[in-house]
CSV table of C-alpha atoms in Angstrom, one decimal:
chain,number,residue,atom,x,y,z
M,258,UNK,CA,50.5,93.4,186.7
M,259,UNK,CA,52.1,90.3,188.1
M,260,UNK,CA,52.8,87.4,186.2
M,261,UNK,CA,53.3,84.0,187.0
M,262,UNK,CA,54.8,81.3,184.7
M,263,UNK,CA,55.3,77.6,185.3
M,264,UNK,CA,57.6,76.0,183.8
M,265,UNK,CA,61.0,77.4,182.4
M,266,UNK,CA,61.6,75.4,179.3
M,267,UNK,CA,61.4,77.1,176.2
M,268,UNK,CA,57.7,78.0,176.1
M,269,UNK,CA,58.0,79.4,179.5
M,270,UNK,CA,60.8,81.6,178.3
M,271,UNK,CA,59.3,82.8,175.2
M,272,UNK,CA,56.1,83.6,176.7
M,273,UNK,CA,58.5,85.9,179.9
M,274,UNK,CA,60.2,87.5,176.8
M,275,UNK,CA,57.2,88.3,175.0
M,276,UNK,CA,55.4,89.9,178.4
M,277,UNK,CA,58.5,92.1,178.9
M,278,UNK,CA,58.4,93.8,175.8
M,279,UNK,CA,54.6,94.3,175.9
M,280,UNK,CA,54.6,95.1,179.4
M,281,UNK,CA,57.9,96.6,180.5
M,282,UNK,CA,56.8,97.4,183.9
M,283,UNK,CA,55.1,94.4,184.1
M,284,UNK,CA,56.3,91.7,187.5
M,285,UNK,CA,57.7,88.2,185.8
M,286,UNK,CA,58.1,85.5,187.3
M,287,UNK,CA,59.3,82.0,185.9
M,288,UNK,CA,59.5,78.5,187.9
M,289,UNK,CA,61.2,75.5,187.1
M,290,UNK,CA,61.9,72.6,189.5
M,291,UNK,CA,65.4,71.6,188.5
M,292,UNK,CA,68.7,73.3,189.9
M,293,UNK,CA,69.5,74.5,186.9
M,294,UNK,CA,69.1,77.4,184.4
M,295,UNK,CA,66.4,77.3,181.7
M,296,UNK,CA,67.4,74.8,179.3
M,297,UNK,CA,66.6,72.7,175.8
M,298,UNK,CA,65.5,69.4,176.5
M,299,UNK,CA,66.4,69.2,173.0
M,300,UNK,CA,69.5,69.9,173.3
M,301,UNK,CA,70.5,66.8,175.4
M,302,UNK,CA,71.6,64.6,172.5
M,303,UNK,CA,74.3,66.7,171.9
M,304,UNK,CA,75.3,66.8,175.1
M,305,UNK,CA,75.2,62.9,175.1
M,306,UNK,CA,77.4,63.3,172.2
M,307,UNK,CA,80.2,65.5,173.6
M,308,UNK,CA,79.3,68.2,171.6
M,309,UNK,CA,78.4,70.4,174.0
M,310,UNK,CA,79.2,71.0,177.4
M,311,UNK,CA,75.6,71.1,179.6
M,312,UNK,CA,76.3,74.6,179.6
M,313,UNK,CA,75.4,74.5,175.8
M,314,UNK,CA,71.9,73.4,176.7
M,315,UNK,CA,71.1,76.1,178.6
M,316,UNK,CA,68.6,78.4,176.7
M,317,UNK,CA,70.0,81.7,176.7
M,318,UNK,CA,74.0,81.9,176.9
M,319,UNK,CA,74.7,85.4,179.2
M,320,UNK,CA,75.0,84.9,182.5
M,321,UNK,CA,73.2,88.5,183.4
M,322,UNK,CA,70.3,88.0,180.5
M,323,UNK,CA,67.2,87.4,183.6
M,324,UNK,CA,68.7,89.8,185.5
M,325,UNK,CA,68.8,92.7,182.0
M,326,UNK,CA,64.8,91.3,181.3
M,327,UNK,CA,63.8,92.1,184.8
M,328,UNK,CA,62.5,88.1,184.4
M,329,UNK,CA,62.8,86.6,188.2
M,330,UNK,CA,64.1,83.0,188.1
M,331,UNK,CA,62.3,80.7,190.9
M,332,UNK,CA,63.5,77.4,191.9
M,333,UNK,CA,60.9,75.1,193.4
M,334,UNK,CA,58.0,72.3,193.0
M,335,UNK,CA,54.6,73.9,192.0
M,336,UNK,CA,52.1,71.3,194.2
M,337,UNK,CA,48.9,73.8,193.8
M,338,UNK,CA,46.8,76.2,192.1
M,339,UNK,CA,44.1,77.7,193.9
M,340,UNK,CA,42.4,80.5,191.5
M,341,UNK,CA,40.0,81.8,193.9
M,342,UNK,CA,43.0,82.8,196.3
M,343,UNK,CA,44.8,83.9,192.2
M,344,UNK,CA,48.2,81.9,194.2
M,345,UNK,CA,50.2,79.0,193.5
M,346,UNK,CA,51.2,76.9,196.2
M,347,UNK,CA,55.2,75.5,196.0
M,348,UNK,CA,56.0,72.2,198.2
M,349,UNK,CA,57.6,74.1,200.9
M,350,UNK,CA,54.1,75.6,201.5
M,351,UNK,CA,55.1,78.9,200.4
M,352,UNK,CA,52.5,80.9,198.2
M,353,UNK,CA,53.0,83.2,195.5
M,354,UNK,CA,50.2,85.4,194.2
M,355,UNK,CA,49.2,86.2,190.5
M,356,UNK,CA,47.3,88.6,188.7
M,357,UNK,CA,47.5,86.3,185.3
M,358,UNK,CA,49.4,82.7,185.4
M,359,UNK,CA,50.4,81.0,182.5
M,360,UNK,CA,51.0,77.1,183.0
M,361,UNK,CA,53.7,75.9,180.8
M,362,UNK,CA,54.7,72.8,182.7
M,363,UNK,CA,55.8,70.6,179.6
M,364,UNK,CA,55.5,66.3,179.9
M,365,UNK,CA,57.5,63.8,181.8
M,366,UNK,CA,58.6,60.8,180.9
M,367,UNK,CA,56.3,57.1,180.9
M,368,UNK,CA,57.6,54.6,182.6
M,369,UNK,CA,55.6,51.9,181.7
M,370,UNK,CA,54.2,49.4,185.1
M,371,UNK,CA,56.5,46.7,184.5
M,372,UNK,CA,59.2,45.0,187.3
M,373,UNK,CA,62.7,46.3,187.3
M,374,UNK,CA,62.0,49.6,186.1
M,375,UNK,CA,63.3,51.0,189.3
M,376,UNK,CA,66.9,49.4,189.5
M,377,UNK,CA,69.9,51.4,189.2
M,378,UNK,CA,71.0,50.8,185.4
M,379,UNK,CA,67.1,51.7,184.5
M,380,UNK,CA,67.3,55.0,183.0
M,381,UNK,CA,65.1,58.5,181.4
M,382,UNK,CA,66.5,60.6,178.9
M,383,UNK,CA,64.7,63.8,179.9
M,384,UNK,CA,66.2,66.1,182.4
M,385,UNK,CA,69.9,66.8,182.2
M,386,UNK,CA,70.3,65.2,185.6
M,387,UNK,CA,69.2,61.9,183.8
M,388,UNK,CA,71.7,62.6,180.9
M,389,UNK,CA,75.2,62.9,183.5
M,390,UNK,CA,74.2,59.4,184.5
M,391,UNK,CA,73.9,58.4,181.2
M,392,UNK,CA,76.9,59.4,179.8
M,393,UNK,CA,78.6,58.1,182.5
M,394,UNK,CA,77.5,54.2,181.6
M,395,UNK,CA,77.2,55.0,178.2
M,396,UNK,CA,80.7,54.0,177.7
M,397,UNK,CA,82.2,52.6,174.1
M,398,UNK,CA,81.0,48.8,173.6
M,399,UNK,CA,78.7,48.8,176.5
M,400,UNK,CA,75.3,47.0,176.1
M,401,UNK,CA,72.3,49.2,176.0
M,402,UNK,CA,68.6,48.9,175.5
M,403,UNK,CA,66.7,51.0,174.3
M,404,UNK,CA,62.7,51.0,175.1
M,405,UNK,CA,60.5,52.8,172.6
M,406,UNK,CA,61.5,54.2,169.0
M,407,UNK,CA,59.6,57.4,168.7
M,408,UNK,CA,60.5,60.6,167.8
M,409,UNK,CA,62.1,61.3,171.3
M,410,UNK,CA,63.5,57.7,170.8
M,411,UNK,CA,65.0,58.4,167.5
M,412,UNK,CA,66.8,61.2,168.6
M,413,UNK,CA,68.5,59.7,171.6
M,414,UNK,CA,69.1,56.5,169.5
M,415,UNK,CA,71.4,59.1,167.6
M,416,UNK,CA,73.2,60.1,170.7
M,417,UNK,CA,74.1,56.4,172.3
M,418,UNK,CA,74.9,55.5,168.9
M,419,UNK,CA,77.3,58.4,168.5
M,420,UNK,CA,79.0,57.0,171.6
M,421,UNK,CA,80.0,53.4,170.3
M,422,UNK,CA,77.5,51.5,172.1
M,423,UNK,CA,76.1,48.1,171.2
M,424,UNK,CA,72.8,49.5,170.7
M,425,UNK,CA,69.5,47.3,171.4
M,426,UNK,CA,66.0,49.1,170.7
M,427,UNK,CA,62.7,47.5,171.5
M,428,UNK,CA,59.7,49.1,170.2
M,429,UNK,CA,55.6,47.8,171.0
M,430,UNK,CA,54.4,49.4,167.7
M,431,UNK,CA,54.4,47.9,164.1
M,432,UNK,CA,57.4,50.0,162.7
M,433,UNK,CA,59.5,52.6,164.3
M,434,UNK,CA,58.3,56.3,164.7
M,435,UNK,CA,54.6,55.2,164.7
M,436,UNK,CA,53.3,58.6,165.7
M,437,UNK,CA,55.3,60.6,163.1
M,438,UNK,CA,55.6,57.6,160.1
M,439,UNK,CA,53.1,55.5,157.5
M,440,UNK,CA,53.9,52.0,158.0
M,441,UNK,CA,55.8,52.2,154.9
M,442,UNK,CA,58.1,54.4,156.0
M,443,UNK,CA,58.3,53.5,159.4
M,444,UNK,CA,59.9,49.8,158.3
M,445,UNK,CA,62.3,51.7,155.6
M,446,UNK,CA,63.7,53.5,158.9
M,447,UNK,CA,63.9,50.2,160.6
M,448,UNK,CA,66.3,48.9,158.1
M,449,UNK,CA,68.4,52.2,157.5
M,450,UNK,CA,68.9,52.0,161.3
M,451,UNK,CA,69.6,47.6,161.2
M,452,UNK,CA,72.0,48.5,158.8
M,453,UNK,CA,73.9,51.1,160.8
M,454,UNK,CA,74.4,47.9,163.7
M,455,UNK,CA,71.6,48.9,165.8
M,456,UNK,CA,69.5,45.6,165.7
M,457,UNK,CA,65.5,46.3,166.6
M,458,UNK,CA,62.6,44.3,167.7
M,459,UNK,CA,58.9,46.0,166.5
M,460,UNK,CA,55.9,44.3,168.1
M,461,UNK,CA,57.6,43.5,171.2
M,462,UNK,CA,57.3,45.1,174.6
M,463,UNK,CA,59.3,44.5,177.7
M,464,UNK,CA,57.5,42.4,180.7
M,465,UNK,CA,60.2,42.3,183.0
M,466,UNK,CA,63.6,43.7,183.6
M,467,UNK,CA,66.0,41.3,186.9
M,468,UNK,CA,69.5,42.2,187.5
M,469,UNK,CA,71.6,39.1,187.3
M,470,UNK,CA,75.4,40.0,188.4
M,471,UNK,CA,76.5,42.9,187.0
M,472,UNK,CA,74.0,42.7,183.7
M,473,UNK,CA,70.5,43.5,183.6
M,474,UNK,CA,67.9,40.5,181.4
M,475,UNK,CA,64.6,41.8,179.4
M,476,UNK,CA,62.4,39.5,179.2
M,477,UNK,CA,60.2,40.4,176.4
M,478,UNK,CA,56.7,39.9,175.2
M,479,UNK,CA,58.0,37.1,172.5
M,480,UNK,CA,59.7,35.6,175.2
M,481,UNK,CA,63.1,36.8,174.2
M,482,UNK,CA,65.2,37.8,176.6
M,483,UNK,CA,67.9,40.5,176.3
M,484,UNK,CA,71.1,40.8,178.2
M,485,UNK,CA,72.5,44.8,178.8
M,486,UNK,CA,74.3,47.0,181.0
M,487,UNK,CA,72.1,50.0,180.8
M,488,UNK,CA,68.4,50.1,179.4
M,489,UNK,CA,67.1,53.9,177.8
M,490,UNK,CA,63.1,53.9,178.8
M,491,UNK,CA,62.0,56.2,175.9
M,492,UNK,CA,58.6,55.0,176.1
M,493,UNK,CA,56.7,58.1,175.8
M,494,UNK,CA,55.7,61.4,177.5
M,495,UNK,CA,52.5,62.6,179.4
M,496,UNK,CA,51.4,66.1,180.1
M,497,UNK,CA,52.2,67.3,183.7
M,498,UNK,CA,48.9,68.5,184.8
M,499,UNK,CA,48.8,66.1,188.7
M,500,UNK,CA,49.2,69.4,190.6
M,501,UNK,CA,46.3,70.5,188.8
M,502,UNK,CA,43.7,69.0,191.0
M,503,UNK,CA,41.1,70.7,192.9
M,504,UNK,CA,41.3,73.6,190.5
M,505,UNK,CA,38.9,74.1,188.3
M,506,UNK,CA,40.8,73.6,185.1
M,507,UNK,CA,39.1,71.2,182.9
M,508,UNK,CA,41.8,68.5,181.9
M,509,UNK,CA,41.4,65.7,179.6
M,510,UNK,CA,44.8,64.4,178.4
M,511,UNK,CA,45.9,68.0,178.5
M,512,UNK,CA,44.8,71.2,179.8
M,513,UNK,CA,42.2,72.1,177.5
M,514,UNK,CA,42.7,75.4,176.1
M,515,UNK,CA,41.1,77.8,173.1
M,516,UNK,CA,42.7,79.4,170.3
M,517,UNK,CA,43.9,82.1,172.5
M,518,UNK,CA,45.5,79.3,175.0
M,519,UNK,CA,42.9,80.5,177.3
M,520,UNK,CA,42.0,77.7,179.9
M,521,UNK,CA,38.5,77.2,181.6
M,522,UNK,CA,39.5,79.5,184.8
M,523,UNK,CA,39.7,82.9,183.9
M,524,UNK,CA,43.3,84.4,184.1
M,525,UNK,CA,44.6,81.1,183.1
M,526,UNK,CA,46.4,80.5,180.0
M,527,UNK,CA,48.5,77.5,179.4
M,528,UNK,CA,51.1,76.5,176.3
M,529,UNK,CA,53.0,73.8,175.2
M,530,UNK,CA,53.4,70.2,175.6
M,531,UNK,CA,50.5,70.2,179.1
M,532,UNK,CA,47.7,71.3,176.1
M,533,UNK,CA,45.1,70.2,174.8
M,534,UNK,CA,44.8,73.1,171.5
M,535,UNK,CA,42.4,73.3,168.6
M,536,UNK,CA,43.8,71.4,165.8
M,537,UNK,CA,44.7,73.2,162.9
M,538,UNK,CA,42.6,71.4,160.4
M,539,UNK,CA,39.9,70.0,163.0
M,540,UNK,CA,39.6,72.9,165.4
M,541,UNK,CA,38.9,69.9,167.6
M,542,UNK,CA,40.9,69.5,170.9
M,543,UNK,CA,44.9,67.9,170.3
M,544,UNK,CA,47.9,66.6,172.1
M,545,UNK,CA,50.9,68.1,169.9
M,546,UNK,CA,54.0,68.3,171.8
M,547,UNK,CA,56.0,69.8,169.2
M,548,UNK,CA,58.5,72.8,170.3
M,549,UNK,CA,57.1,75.2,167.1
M,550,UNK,CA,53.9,74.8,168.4
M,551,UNK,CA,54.6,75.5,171.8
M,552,UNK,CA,56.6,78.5,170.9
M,553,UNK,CA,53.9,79.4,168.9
M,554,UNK,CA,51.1,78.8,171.7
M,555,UNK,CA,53.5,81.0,174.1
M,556,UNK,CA,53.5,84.3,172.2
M,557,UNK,CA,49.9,83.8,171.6
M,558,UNK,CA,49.1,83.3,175.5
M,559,UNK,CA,51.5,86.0,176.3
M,560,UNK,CA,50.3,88.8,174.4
M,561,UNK,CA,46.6,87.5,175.7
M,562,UNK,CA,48.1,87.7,178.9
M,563,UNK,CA,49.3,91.2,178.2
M,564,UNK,CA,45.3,92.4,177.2
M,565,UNK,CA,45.3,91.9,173.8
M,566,UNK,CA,43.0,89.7,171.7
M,567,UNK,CA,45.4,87.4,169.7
M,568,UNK,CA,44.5,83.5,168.3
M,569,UNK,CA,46.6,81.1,167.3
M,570,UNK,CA,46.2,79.2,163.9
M,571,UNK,CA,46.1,75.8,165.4
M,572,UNK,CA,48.0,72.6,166.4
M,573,UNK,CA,49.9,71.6,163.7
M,574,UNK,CA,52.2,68.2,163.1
M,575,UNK,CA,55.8,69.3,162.6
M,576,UNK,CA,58.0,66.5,162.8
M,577,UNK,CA,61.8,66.5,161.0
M,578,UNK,CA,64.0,63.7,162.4
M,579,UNK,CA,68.0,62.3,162.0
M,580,UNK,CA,68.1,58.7,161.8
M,581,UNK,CA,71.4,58.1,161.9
M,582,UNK,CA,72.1,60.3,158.9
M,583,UNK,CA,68.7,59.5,157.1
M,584,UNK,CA,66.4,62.3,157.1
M,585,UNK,CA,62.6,61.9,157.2
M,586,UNK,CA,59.9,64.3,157.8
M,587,UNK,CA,56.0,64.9,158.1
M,588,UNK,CA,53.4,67.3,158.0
M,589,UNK,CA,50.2,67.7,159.2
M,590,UNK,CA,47.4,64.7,158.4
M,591,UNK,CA,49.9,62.4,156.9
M,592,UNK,CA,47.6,59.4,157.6
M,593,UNK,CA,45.3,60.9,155.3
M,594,UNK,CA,41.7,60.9,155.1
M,595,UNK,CA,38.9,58.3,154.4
M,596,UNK,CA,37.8,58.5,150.7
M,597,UNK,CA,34.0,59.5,152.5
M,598,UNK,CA,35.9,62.2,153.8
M,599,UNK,CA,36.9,63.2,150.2
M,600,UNK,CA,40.8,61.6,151.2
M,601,UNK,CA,43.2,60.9,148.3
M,602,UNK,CA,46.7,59.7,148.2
M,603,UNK,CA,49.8,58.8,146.2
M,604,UNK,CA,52.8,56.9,147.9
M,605,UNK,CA,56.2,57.1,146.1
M,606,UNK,CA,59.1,54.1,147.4
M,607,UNK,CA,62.1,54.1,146.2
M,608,UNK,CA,64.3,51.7,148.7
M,609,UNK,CA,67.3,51.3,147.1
M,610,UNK,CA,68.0,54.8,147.1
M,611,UNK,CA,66.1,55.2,150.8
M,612,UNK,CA,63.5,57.9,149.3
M,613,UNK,CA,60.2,57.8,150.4
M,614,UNK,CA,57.4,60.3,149.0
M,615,UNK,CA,53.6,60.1,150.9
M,616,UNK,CA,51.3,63.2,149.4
M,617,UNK,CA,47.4,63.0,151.3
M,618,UNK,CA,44.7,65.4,150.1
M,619,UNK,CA,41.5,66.0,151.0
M,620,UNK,CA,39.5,67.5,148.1
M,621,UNK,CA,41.6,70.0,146.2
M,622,UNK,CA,44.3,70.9,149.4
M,623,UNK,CA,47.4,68.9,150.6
M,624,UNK,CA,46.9,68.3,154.0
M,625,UNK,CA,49.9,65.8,154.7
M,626,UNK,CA,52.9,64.9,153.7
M,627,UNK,CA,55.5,62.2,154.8
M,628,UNK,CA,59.1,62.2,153.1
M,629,UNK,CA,62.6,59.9,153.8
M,630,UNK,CA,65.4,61.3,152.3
M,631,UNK,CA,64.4,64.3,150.7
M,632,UNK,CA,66.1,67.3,151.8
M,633,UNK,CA,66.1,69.5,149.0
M,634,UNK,CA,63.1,72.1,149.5
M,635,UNK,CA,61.4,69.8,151.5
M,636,UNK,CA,59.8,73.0,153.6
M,637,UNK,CA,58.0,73.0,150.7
M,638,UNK,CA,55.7,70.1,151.8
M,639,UNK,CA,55.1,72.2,154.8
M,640,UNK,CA,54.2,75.4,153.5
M,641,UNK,CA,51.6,73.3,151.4
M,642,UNK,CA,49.9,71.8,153.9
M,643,UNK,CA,49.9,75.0,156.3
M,644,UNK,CA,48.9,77.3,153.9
M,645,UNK,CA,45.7,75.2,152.9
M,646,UNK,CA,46.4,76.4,149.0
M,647,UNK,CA,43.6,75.4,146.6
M,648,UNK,CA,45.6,72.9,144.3
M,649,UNK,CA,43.6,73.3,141.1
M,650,UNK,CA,45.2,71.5,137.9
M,651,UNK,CA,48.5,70.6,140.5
M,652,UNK,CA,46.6,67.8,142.3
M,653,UNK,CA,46.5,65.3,139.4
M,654,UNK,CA,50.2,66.5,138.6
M,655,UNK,CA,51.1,65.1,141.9
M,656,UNK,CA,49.1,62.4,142.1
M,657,UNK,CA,51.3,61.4,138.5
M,658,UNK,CA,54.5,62.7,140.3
M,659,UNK,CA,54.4,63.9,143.5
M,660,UNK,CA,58.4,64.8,143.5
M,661,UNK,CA,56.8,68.2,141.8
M,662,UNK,CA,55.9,69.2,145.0
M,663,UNK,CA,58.4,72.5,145.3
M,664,UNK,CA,56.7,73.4,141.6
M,665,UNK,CA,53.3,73.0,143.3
M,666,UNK,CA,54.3,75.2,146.1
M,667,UNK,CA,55.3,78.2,143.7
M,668,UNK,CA,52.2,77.9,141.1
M,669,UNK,CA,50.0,77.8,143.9
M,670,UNK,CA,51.6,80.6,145.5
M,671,UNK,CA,52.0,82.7,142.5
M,672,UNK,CA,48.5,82.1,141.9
M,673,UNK,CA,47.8,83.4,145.9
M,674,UNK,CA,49.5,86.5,144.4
């Protein structure tokens, strides 16, 4: 059996592991298209930080691991699937056969259509290519700007602030973290992060970018205009699916995939970030791209892979974020749903102390939960929402107080019992 994998972040990798220790006989192969070993994309903040060498990103730390899991490392540019022929054509026009291929071939950056994203000083934060040049500008008092304040956005906001920048970050939505925060929480973010010297403009997009000199001007959609030396685009990702066409494989946003990561061409599977999975409490079709997930998604599509009949439990929102030293999280539905729907909410703010609580139910189950500055048996909030645990008499208890919600977790899990 030969299998084929594209993409060698860490769904790619996890799903090669898994296949060699169902299939120890089995062929592997895994592709990436950078010159460099498989490595955490989330791992690059430290890297900006100088607390790792890039070495420290790579995913697995022996030099002979590929070489002891039989797994065959293949450098180049995937431009082709043709599923009739079962090959993969690269960009040198080489073809490799498969007898099951799993596509794991992750996002890549947005850069939104606007002039001057192209000059020099414009700048990703995705590969670890993009992350040398970085560093190298980033330098202490330098001017930087910052576009977008997601979750990816947040976490290299911690980096550049980390290395004594005069940090700028412009974001389009209402509040930072948009995808991942209620408003509520969103603006109590904005003003942890305001306080820590990084000044930020919500409701504001950037229209232009000229070099003047050695400095680079935003003009932005108030008609501010910003003066820097480097500008961060951290405007948001988009499933890598271009070399996908002509194939057969249905693709909306994502690949679209079932429960067992199965695509619409047989032996086709595809995980991670490039997928469009069944939700966990919809079952409808989702863009997540959120690492447990795609971890998740890999062992299910590998042991499919492998012949066996395996579904995963669904696409679930797992976000936990460092802002600058305030931690916030969120879980599944945490906008809630519409009282028709049989929604129900409580919303605890405490701002002076920076503690946030944001508990949604729908009937008798939690279904999401949003949190700032709760640490303490906050997986807590988690394990309520993923476990779908009948609430009973602990609803109105945390409707009154929802900071009950560990004791909720263990009477409804002693109940379970």
């Amino acid at each position: 059996m030969k299998h084929v994998i594209i993409g060698n972040g860490p769904t790619g990798l996890v799903a090669a592991e898994t296949l060699r220790r169902l299939q120890p006989e089995a062929d592997i192969a895994l592709i990436g298209d950078e010159a460099e070993p498989p490595y955490s994309r989330m791992a690059i903040p430290y890297f900006l930080t100088g607390a790792i060498a890039d070495s420290g990103t790579h995913l697995r730390k022996t030099h002979d691991h590929y070489a002891r899991e039989r797994i065959h490392l293949i450098e180049g540019k995937v431009v082709k699937v043709d599923p009739k022929a079962k090959q993969i054509e690269f960009a040198s026009g080489e073809r490799l056969p498969y007898d099951r291929l799993l596509i794991a071939s992750g996002s890549h950056p947005i850069r939104p259509k606007v002039p001057g994203m192209d000059l020099p000083n414009v700048h990703t934060c995705w590969t670890i290519e993009d992350a040398r040049a970085i560093a190298a500008k980033a330098t202490p008092g330098a001017r930087v700007l910052q576009i977008g304040a997601g979750f990816i956005g947040c976490i290299i906001m911690e980096s550049l602030a980390a290395r004594g920048v005069k940090l700028t970050v412009v974001e389009m939505g209402d509040r930072m973290v948009p995808r991942m925060m209620t408003e509520k929480a969103g603006n109590m973010i904005r003003q942890w992060v305001e306080s820590k010297g990084v000044a930020v403009h919500v409701n504001a997009g950037v229209t232009a970018i000229t070099q003047k000199g050695s400095e680079l001007l935003a003009k932005l959609s108030t008609g501010a205009e910003l003066a820097a030396d480097l500008v961060i685009c951290a405007a948001g990702v988009a499933p890598n699916t271009a070399f996908l066409s002509g194939s057969g494989i249905v693709v909306e946003r994502g690949i679209r995939v079932d429960a067992g990561m199965r695509t619409s061409v047989a032996d086709v599977y595809a995980a991670g970030d490039v997928t469009e999975a069944p939700g966990f409490h919809t079952g409808q079709p989702e863009l997540n791209a959120i690492q447990p997930n795609a971890v998740d998604q890999a062992r299910v599509a590998a042991h499919n892979m492998a012949g066996a009949q395996v579904q995963s439990g669904g696409s679930l929102a797992i976000n936990v974020l460092d802002t600058l030293g305030l931690i916030s999280t969120s879980f599944g539905q945490w906008q809630g749903a519409s009282k028709a729907d049989g929604g129900d909410g409580v919303e605890l703010v405490d701002e002076a102390r920076h503690r946030y609580l944001s508990l949604q139910f729908k009937d008798n189950i939690l279904i999401g939960a949003t949190s700032i500055g709760w640490t303490d048996h906050v997986g807590a909030l988690r394990g309520l929402v993923q476990t779908q645990a009948s609430l009973g008499q602990w609803k109105q208890r945390l409707l009154n107080d929802p900071t009950t919600f560990m004791a909720a977790y263990l009477g409804t899990a002693q109940k379970a019992a």
